[in-house]
Coordinates of C-alpha atoms and ligand atoms in Angstrom, one line a residue:
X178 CA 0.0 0.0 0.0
X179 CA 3.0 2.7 0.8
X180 CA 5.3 1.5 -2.2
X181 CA 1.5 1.8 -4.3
X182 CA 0.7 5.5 -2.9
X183 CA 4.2 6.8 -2.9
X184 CA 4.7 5.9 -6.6
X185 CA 1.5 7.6 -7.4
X186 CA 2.5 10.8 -5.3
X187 CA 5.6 10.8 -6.7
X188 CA 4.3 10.4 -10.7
X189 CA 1.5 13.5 -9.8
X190 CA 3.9 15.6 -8.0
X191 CA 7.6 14.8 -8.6
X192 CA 8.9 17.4 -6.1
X193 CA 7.6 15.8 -3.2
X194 CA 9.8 15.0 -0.7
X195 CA 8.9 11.0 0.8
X196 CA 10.7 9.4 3.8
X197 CA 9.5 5.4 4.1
X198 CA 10.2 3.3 7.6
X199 CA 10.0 -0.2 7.1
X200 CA 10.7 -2.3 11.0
X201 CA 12.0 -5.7 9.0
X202 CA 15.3 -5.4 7.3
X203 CA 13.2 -5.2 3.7
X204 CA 10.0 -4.3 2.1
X205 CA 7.3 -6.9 1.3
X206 CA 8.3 -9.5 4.2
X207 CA 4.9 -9.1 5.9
X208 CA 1.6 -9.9 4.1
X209 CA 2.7 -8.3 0.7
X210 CA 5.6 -11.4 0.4
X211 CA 4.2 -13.6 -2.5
X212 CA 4.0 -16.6 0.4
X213 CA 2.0 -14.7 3.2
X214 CA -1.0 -14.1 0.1
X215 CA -2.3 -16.0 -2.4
X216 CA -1.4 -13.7 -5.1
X217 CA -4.7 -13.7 -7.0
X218 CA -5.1 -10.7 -8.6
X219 CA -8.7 -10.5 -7.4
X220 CA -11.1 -9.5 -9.7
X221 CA -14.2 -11.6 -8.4
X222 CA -13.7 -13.4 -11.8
X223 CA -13.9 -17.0 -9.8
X224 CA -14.2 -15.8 -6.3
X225 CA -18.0 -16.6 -5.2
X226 CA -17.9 -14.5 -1.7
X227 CA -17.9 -11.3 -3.5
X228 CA -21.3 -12.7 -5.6
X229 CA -23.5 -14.6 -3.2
X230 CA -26.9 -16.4 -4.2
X231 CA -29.8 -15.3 -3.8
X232 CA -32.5 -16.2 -0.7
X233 CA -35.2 -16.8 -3.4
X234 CA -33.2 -18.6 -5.9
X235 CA -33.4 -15.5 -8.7
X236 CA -30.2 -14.4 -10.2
X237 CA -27.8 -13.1 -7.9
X238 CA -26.6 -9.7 -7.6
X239 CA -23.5 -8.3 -9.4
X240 CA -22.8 -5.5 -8.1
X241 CA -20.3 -6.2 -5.3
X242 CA -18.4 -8.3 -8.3
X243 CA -18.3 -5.4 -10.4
X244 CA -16.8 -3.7 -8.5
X245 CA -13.9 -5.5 -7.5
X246 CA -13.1 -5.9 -10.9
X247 CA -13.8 -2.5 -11.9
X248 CA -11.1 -1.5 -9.4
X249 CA -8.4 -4.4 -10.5
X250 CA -8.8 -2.7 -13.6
X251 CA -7.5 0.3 -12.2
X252 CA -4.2 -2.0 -11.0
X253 CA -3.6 -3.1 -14.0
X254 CA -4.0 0.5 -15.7
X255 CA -1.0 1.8 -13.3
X256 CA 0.7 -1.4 -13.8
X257 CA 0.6 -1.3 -17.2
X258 CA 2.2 2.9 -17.0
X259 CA 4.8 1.8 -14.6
X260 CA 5.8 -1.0 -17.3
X261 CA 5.9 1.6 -19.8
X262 CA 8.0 4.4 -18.4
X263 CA 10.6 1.6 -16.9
X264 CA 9.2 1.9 -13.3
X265 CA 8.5 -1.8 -12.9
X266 CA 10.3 -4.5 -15.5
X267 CA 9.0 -7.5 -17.2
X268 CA 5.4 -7.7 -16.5
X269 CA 5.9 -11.7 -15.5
X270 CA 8.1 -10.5 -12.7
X271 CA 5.2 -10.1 -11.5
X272 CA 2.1 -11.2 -13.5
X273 CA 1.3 -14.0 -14.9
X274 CA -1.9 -15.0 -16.8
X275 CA -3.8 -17.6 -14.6
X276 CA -7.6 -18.6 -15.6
X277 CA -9.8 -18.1 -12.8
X278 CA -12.3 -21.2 -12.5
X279 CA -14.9 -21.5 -9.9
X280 CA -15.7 -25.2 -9.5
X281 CA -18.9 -26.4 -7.2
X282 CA -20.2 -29.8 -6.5
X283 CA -23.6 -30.6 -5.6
X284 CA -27.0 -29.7 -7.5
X285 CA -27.5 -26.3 -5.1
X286 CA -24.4 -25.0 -5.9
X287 CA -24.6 -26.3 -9.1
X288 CA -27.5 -24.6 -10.0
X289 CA -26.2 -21.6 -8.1
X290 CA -23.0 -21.0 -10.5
X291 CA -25.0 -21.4 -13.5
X292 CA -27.7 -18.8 -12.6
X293 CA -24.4 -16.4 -11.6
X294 CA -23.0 -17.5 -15.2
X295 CA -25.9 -16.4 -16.8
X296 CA -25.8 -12.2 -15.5
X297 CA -21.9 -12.7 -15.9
X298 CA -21.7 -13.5 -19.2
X299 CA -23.0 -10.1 -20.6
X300 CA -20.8 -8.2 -18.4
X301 CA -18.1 -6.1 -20.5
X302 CA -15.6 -6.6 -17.6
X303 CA -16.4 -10.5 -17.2
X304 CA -16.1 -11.1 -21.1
X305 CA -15.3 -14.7 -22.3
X306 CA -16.1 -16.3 -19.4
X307 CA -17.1 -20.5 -19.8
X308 CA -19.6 -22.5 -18.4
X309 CA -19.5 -26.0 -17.6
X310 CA -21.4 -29.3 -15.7
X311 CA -19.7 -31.6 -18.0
X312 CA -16.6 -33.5 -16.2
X313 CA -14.5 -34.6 -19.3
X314 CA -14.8 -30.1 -20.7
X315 CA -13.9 -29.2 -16.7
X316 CA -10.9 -32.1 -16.3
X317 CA -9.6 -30.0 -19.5
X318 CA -9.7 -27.3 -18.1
X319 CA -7.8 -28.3 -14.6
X320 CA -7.2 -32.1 -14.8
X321 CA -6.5 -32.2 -11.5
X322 CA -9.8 -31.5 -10.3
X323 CA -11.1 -35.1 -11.6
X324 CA -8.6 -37.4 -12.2
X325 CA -9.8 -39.9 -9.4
X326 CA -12.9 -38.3 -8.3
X327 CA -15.8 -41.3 -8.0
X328 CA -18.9 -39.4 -6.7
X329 CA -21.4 -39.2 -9.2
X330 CA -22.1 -36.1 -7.6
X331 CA -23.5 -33.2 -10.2
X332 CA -20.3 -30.6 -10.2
X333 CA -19.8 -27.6 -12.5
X334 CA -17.1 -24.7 -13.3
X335 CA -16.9 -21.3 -14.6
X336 CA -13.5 -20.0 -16.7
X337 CA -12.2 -17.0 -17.0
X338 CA -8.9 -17.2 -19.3
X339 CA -7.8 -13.5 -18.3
X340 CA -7.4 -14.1 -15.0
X341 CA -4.3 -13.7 -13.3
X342 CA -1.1 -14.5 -10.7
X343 CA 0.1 -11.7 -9.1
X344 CA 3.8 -11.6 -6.7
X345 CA 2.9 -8.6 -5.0
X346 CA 6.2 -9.1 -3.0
X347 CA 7.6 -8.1 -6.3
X348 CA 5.1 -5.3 -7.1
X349 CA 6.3 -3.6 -4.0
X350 CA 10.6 -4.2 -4.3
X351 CA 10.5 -2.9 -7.6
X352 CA 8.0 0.2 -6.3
X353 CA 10.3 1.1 -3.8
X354 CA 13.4 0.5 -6.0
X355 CA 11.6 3.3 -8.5
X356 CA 10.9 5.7 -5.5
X357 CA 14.6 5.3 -4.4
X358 CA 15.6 5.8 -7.8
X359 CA 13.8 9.0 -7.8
X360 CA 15.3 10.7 -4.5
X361 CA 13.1 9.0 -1.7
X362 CA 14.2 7.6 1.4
X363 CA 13.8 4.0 2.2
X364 CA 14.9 3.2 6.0
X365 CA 15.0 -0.4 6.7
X366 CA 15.1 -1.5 10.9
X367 CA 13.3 1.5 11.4
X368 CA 10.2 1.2 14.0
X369 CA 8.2 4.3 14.0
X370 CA 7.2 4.6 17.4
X371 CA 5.2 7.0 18.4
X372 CA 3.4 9.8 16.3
X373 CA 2.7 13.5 17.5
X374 CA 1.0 16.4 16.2
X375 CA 3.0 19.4 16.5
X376 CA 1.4 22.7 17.0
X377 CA 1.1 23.8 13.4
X378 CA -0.6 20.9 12.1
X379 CA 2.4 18.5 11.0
X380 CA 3.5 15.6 12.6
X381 CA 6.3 14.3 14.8
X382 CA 7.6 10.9 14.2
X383 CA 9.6 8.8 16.6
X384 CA 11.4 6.6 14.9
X385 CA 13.7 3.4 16.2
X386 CA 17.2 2.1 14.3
X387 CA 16.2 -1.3 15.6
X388 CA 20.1 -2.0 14.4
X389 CA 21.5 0.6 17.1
X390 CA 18.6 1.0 19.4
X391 CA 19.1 4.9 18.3
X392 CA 16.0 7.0 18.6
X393 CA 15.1 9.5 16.1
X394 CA 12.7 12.5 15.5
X395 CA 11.1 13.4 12.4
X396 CA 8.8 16.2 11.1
X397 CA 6.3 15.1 8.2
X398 CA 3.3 17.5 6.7
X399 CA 1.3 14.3 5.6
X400 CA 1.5 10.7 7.4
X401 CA 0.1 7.5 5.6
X402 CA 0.4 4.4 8.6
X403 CA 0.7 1.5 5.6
X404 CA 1.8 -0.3 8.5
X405 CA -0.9 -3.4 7.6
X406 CA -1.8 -5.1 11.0
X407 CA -0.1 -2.7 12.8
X408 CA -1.8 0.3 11.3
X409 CA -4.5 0.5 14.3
X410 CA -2.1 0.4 16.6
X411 CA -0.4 3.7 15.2
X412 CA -3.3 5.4 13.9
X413 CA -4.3 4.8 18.3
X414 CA -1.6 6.8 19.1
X415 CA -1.8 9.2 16.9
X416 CA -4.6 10.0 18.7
X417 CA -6.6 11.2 16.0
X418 CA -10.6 11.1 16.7
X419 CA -11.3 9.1 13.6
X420 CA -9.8 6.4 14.6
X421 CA -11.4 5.7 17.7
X422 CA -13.7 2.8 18.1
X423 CA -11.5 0.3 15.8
X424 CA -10.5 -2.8 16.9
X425 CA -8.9 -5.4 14.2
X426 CA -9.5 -9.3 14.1
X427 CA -6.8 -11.1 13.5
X428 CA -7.3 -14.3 11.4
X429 CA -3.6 -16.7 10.9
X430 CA -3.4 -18.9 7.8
X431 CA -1.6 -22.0 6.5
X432 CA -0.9 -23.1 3.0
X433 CA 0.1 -26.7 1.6
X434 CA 2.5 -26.1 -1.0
X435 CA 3.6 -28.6 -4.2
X436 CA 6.7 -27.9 -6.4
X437 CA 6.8 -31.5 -7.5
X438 CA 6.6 -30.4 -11.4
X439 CA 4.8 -33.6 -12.5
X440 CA 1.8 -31.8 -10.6
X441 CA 2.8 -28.2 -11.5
X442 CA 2.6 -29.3 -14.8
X443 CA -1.0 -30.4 -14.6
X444 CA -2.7 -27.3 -13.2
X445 CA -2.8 -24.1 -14.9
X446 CA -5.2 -22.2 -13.1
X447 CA -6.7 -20.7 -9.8
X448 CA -9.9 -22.6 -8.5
X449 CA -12.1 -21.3 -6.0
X450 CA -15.1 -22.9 -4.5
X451 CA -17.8 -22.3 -1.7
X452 CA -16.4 -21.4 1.8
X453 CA -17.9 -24.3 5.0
X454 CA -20.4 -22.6 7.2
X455 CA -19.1 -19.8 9.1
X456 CA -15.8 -19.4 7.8
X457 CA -14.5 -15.9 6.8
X458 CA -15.2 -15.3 3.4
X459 CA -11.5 -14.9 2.9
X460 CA -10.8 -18.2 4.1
X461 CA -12.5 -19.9 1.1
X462 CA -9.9 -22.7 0.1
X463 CA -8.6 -22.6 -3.6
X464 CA -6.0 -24.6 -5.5
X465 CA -3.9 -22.2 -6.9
X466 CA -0.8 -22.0 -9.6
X467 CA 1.6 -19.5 -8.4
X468 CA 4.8 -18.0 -9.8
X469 CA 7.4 -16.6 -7.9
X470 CA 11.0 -15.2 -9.1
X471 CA 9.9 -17.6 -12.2
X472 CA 9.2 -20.5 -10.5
X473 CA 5.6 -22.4 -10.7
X474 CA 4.5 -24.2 -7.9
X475 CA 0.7 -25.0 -6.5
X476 CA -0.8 -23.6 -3.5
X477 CA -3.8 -24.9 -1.5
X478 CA -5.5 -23.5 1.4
X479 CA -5.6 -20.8 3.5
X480 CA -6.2 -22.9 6.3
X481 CA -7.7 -20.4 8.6
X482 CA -6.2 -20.6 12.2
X483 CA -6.3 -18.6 15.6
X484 CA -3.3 -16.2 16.6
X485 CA -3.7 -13.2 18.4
X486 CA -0.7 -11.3 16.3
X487 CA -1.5 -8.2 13.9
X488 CA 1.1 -9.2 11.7
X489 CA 2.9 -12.2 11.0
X490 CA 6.5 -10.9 13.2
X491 CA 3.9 -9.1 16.0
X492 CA 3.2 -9.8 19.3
X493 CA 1.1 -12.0 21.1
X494 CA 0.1 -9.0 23.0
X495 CA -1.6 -6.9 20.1
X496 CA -4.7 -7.5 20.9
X497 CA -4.9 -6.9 24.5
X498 CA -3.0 -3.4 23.6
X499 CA -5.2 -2.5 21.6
X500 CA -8.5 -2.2 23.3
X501 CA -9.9 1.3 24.5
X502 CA -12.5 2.1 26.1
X503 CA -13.9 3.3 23.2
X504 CA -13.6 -0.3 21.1
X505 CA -14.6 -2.3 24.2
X506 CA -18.5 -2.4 23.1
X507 CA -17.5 -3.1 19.6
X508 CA -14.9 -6.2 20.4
X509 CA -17.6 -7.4 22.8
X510 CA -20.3 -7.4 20.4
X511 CA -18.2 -9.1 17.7
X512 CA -17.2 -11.6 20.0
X513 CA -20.9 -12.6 21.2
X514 CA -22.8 -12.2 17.6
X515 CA -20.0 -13.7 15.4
X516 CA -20.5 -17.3 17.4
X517 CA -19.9 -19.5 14.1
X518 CA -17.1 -17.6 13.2
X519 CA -15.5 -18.3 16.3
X520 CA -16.3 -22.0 16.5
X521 CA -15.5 -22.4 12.8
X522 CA -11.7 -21.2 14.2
X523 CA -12.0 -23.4 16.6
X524 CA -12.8 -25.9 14.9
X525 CA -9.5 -25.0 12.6
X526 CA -7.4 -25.2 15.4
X527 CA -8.7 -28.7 16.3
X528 CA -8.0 -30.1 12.8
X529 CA -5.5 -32.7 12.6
X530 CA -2.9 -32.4 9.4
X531 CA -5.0 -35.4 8.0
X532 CA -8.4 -33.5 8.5
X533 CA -6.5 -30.3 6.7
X534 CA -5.2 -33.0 3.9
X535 CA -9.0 -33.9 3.5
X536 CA -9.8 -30.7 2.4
X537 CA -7.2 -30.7 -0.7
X538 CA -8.7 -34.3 -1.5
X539 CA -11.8 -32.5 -1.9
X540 CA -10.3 -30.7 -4.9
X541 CA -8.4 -32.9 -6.4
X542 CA -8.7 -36.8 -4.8
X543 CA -5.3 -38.1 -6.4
X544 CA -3.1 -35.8 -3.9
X545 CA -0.7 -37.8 -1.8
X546 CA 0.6 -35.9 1.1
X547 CA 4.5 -36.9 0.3
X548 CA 4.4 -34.2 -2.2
X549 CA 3.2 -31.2 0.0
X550 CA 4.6 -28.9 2.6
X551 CA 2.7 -27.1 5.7
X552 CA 3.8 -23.2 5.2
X553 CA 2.6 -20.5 7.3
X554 CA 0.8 -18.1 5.7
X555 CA 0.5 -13.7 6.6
X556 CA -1.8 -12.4 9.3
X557 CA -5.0 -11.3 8.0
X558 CA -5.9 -8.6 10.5
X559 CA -10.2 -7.7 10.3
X560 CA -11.7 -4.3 10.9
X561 CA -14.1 -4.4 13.8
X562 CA -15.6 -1.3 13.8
X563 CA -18.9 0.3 15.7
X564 CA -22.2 0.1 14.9
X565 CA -25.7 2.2 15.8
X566 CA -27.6 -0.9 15.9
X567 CA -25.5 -4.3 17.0
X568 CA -22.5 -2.3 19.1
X569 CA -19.5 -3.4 16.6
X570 CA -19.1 -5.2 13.4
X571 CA -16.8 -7.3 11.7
X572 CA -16.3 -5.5 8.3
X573 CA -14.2 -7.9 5.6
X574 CA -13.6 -4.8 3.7
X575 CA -10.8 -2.6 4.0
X576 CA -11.7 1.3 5.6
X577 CA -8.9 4.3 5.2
X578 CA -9.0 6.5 8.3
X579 CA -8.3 9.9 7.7
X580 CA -8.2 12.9 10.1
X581 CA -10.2 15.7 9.6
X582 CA -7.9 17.9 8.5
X583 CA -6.4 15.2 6.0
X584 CA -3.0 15.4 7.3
X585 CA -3.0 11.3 8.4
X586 CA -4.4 8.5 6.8
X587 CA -3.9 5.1 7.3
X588 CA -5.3 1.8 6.2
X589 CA -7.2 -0.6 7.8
X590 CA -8.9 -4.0 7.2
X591 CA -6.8 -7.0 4.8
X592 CA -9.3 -8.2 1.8
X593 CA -9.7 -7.4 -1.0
X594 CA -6.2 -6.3 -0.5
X595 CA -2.9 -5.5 -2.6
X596 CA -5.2 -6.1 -5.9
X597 CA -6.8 -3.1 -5.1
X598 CA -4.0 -0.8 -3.7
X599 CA -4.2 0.9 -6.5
X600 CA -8.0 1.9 -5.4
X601 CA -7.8 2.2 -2.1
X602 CA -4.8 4.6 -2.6
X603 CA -6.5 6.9 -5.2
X604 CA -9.0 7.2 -2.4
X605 CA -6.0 8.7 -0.2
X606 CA -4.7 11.0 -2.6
X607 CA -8.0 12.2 -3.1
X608 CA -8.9 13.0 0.6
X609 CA -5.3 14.2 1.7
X610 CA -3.6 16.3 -1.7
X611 CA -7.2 17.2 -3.6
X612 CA -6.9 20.7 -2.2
X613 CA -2.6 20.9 -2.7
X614 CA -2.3 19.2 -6.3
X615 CA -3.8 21.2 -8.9
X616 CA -5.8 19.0 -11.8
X617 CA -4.9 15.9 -9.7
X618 CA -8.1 14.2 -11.3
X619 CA -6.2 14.7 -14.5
X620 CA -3.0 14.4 -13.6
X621 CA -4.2 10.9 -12.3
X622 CA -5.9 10.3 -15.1
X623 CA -2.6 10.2 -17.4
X624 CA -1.5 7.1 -14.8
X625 CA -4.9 5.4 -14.5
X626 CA -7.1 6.5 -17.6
X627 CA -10.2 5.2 -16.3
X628 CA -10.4 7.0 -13.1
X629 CA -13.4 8.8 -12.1
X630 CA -15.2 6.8 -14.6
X631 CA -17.5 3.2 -14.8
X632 CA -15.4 0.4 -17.4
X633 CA -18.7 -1.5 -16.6
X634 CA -20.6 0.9 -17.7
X635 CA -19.6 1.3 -21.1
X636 CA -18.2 -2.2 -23.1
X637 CA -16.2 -0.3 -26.0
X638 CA -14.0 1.2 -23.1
X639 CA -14.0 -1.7 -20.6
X640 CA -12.9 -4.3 -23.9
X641 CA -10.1 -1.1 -25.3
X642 CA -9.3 -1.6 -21.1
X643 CA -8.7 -4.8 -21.0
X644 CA -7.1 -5.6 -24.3
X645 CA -4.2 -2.6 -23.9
X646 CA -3.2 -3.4 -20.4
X647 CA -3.2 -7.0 -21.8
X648 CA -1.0 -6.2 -24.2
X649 CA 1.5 -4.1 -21.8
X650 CA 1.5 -6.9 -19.6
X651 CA 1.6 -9.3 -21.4
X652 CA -1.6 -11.8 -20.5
X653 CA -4.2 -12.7 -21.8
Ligands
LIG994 C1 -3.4 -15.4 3.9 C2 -3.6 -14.2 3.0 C3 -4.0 -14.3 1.7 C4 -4.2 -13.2 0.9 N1 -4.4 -13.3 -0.4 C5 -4.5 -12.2 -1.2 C6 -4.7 -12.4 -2.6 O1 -4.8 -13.5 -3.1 N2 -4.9 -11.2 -3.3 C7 -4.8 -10.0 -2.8 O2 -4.9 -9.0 -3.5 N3 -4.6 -9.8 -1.5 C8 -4.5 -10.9 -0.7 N4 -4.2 -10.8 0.7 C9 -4.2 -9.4 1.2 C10 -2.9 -8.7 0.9 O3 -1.8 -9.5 1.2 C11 -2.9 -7.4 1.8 O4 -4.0 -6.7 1.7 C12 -1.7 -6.5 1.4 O5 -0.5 -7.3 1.2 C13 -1.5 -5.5 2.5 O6 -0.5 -4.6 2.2 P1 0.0 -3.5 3.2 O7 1.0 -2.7 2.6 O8 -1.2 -2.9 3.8 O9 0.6 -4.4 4.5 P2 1.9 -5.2 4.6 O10 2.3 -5.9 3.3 O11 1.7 -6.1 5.8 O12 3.0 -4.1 4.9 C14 3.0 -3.4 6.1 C15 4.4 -3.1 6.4 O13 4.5 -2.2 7.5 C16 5.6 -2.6 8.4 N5 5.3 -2.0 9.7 C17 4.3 -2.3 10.5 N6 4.4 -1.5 11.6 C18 5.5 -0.7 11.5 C19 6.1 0.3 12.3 N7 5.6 0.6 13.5 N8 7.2 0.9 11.8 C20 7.7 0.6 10.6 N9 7.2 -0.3 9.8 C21 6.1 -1.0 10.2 C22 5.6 -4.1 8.3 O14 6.8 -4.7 8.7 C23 5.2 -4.3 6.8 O15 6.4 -4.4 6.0 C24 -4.0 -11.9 1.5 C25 -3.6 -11.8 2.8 C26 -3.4 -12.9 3.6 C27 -2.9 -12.7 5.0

């Protein structure tokens, strides 16, 4: 999220002046690192959380999918400028084209995916995408997913061939290498601390050398806390109102990993299905290609698990810390009304490696447990927020917090995550430098043509969209 909004700070407004802290000895080691996410490049082209069905079994409503996609589009707009004036290299560095495919067994769901086919397919943003219920079309597709299977179960899949594999982990070195390249500071070991407002509006940054134990001071017009799990935690001290009344969930993950290339080999795609009864929507398991520093390997989980950290190197203590009197109600309310959510952790926690193993048989029965590895995956940290009516939430969104006067934001919430930096980030840039940058809306629109307008809206645009940045970077 920092590497995403300093890049577009320093494109609209190449004077600026941009100082980065990072407490790890280098960027991306925290959720961004290709092995802490799942690196889809989320577009809600296969993942069925963003498109629910409907109670009454009509067709279900787009909307929500839409816009996901409509803002990857925006990604892959910047991308696709970055790639062009030299700021990030060759697009499968960090892209890779990966078909989506959404895959369901049983006639509900069955029926379900076909009645979410049928608004897809004249969407200009979800063009091309494939329907099938016939096993021999879907084992072409991802042979994987049938090889072995016996159930004479009804199953079906949806394709989309533009789909994609993102290392985000690269995104953000090569981000940061442009910003250096272009006179900002990048401070590794660095722990920002504590932040103050001084008396004219700016702010006053103590900052760590977690290599000498050093303590520094630093004066900044404009904070952004990209700090991820920690971000509540800073934004707290900052002590802006805003921010008061947040309290994050923390969610741990696990990954089984293959590189045995007789299986790589066989699976070229990302396959989502339906989430079990009161998991997150983010913990919906998918069998996954990835590509990292040009190297394929599949991917299967998240497992979801319980672990009170904010971020993957945090503390056991970030929880406790971070209640308030004013986030008490909210955390309490969570804690009582999200009861399946909690057992459905449990329940996580409980699972033998076996039981987990089960799972992955579920996608694809011939998997043998010789050829895959138990990784940990990043910290997913929740926004629990307050509300009128229940107390407090638990949002799966992301939220920016900004103070009043625009002078701090920060970023709050994991999913849909680092596919829509690029988004969430215009939203910053808009609240904090609308009033500072003059033309910003145009000046942004040079990075990120679509910008202030609807790709959805209008197929000529959405398919020119698709089929330049395509072309840029190089997928399909
Ligand atoms: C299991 C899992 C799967 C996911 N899958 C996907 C996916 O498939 N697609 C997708 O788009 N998104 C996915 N996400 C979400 C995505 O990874 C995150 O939204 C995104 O990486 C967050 O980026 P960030 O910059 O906000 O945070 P991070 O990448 O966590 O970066 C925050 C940085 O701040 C540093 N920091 C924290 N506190 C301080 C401090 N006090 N001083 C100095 N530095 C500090 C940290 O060390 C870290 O480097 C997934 C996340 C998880 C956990």
């Amino acid at each position: 999220m920092s590497a995403t909004l300093g890049t577009l700070l320093k494109l609209v407004k190449p004077e600026i002046s941009i100082q980065v802290f990072e407490r790890l000895d280098a960027p991306a080691q925290e959720s961004s690192n290709p092995w802490n996410n799942a690196g889809t490049g989320h577009a809600a082209l296969c993942e069925l959380n963003y498109m629910p069905d409907s109670k009454d079994g009509s067709l279900p409503n787009p909307a929500k999918a839409i816009a996901i996609n409509e803002q990857f589009q925006l990604s892959r707009q910047f991308w696709s400028h970055l790639v062009e004036i030299g700021a990030l290299g060759d697009p499968s560095s960090f892209i890779n084209s990966t078909p989506h495919i959404s895959f369901v067994r049983g006639a509900k769901d069955v029926d379900y995916l076909r009645r979410r086919f049928e608004v897809l397919k004249d969407e200009p943003l979800f063009a091309g995408i494939e329907f099938s219920d016939d096993p021999k079309v879907i084992e072409s597709w991802a042979p994987l997913l049938i090889k072995g299977r016996k159930s004479d179960q009804p199953i079906a899949a949806t394709r989309v061939e533009s789909g994609t594999d993102v290392d985000f982990g690269s995104v953000t070195r090569q981000m940061f290498e442009f910003l250096k390249r272009n006179n900002a500071n990048f401070q590794a070991n660095a722990e920002v601390k504590d932040l103050n407002r001084n008396s004219d509006g700016s702010w006053n940054l103590t900052v760590r050398n977690l290599e000498t134990s050093e303590t520094d001071y630093v004066n900044a017009k404009f904070v952004f806390v990209g700090a991820g799990g920690w971000a509540l935690k800073l934004l707290q001290k900052s002590g802006i109102a805003e921010a008061r009344g947040y309290g994050t969930f923390p969610v741990g993950g696990q990954w089984l990993r293959t590189s045995n290339p007789k299986l790589v080999e066989q699976h070229s795609a990302k396959v989502y299905s339906q989430a079990s009864v009161g998991a997150p929507p983010m913990s919906v398991p998918h069998l996954d290609k990835r590509v990292v520093d040009g190297k394929a390997s599949l991917l299967f989980g998240p497992y979801a698990t319980a672990n009170p950290k904010f971020l993957k190197n945090g503390s056991i203590f970030d929880l406790p810390a971070s209640l308030r009197p004013s986030n008490l109600i909210p955390y309490l309310s969570v804690a009582l009304t999200n009861f399946s959510l909690i057992r459905y952790l449990v329940g996580e926690l409980l699972k033998t490696k076996a039981k987990k193993f089960d799972a992955l048989k579920d996608f694809m029965p011939t998997a043998s447990p010789e050829d895959w590895e138990l990784l940990n995956a990043g910290q997913r940290a929740q926004v629990i927020k307050r509300d009128k009516v229940k107390g407090g939430v638990l949002q799966f969104g992301t939220e920016v917090i900004t103070s009043h006067d625009g002078s701090i934001s920060g970023l709050l919430g994991a999913s849909p995550g680092a596919s829509t930096a690029v988004f969430v980030m215009l939203e910053v840039l808009d609240r904090s430098f609308s009033a500072g940058i003059p033309d910003l809306k145009k000046r942004i629109q040079k990075l990120v043509p679509s910008y202030g307008s609807k790709l959805s809206a209008d197929a000529k645009k959405a398919k020119a969209s698709l089929e330049s940045t395509a072309k840029t970077l190089k997928i399909k």
